[in-house]
Amino acid sequence: MKHVLIFGGTGHMGAAIRRHLAPARYRITTVTRNPKRPDDVQWDGKTLGPWTETLDGADVVIN
């Protein structure tokens, strides 16, 4: 299964991308300031932190 990492995935475009990819059974991780789903990862937009670990193994990064 391909792993897609989306920065800003809770915004208008990010949500549309998630809806488009979900039926294709991609593993989707959203990096966001306000995580809402279990697969969301928090990032304040300023500092490095645990979110950087999500880059390892990601097949695609969308920003």
Short mmCIF file of C-alpha atoms in Angstrom, two decimals:
data_model
loop_
_atom_site.label_atom_id
_atom_site.label_comp_id
_atom_site.label_asym_id
_atom_site.label_seq_id
_atom_site.Cartn_x
_atom_site.Cartn_y
_atom_site.Cartn_z
CA MET A 1 0.00 0.00 0.00
CA LYS A 2 1.38 3.41 -0.96
CA HIS A 3 1.82 5.95 1.83
CA VAL A 4 0.78 9.52 1.00
CA LEU A 5 1.74 12.35 3.36
CA ILE A 6 -0.35 15.52 3.02
CA PHE A 7 0.64 18.82 4.61
CA GLY A 8 -2.44 20.99 5.08
CA GLY A 9 -4.73 18.05 4.51
CA THR A 10 -7.55 19.53 6.56
CA GLY A 11 -7.98 22.57 4.30
CA HIS A 12 -10.17 22.81 1.21
CA MET A 13 -7.67 21.34 -1.27
CA GLY A 14 -6.22 18.84 1.17
CA ALA A 15 -9.66 17.47 2.02
CA ALA A 16 -10.45 17.11 -1.69
CA ILE A 17 -7.20 15.22 -2.24
CA ARG A 18 -8.00 12.91 0.70
CA ARG A 19 -11.47 12.19 -0.72
CA HIS A 20 -9.96 11.44 -4.12
CA LEU A 21 -7.27 9.08 -2.79
CA ALA A 22 -9.30 7.26 -0.12
CA PRO A 23 -11.17 4.90 -2.49
CA ALA A 24 -7.86 3.84 -4.02
CA ARG A 25 -6.83 2.45 -0.62
CA TYR A 26 -3.79 4.65 -0.11
CA ARG A 27 -2.46 5.01 3.42
CA ILE A 28 -2.97 8.73 4.03
CA THR A 29 -1.31 10.72 6.80
CA THR A 30 -2.17 14.37 7.31
CA VAL A 31 0.31 16.75 8.94
CA THR A 32 -1.78 19.51 10.51
CA ARG A 33 -1.90 22.04 13.34
CA ASN A 34 -5.21 20.58 14.57
CA PRO A 35 -5.25 16.79 14.30
CA LYS A 36 -8.74 15.25 14.25
CA ARG A 37 -8.23 11.73 12.90
CA PRO A 38 -6.15 8.94 14.45
CA ASP A 39 -3.77 9.08 11.47
CA ASP A 40 -3.26 12.87 11.70
CA VAL A 41 0.11 14.13 12.94
CA GLN A 42 0.47 17.48 14.70
CA TRP A 43 2.90 20.16 13.54
CA ASP A 44 3.02 23.80 14.64
CA GLY A 45 4.41 24.95 11.29
CA LYS A 46 7.59 26.28 12.88
CA THR A 47 9.64 23.56 14.52
CA LEU A 48 10.97 20.11 13.77
CA GLY A 49 9.50 17.41 15.91
CA PRO A 50 7.97 13.92 15.89
CA TRP A 51 6.15 14.69 12.62
CA THR A 52 9.48 14.35 10.79
CA GLU A 53 9.35 10.60 11.42
CA THR A 54 6.34 10.42 9.10
CA LEU A 55 8.61 11.37 6.19
CA ASP A 56 10.38 8.01 6.48
CA GLY A 57 8.56 5.52 4.32
CA ALA A 58 6.30 8.07 2.60
CA ASP A 59 5.99 7.34 -1.11
CA VAL A 60 4.45 10.73 -1.91
CA VAL A 61 4.52 14.10 -0.11
CA ILE A 62 1.89 16.70 -1.03
CA ASN A 63 2.23 20.25 0.27
#
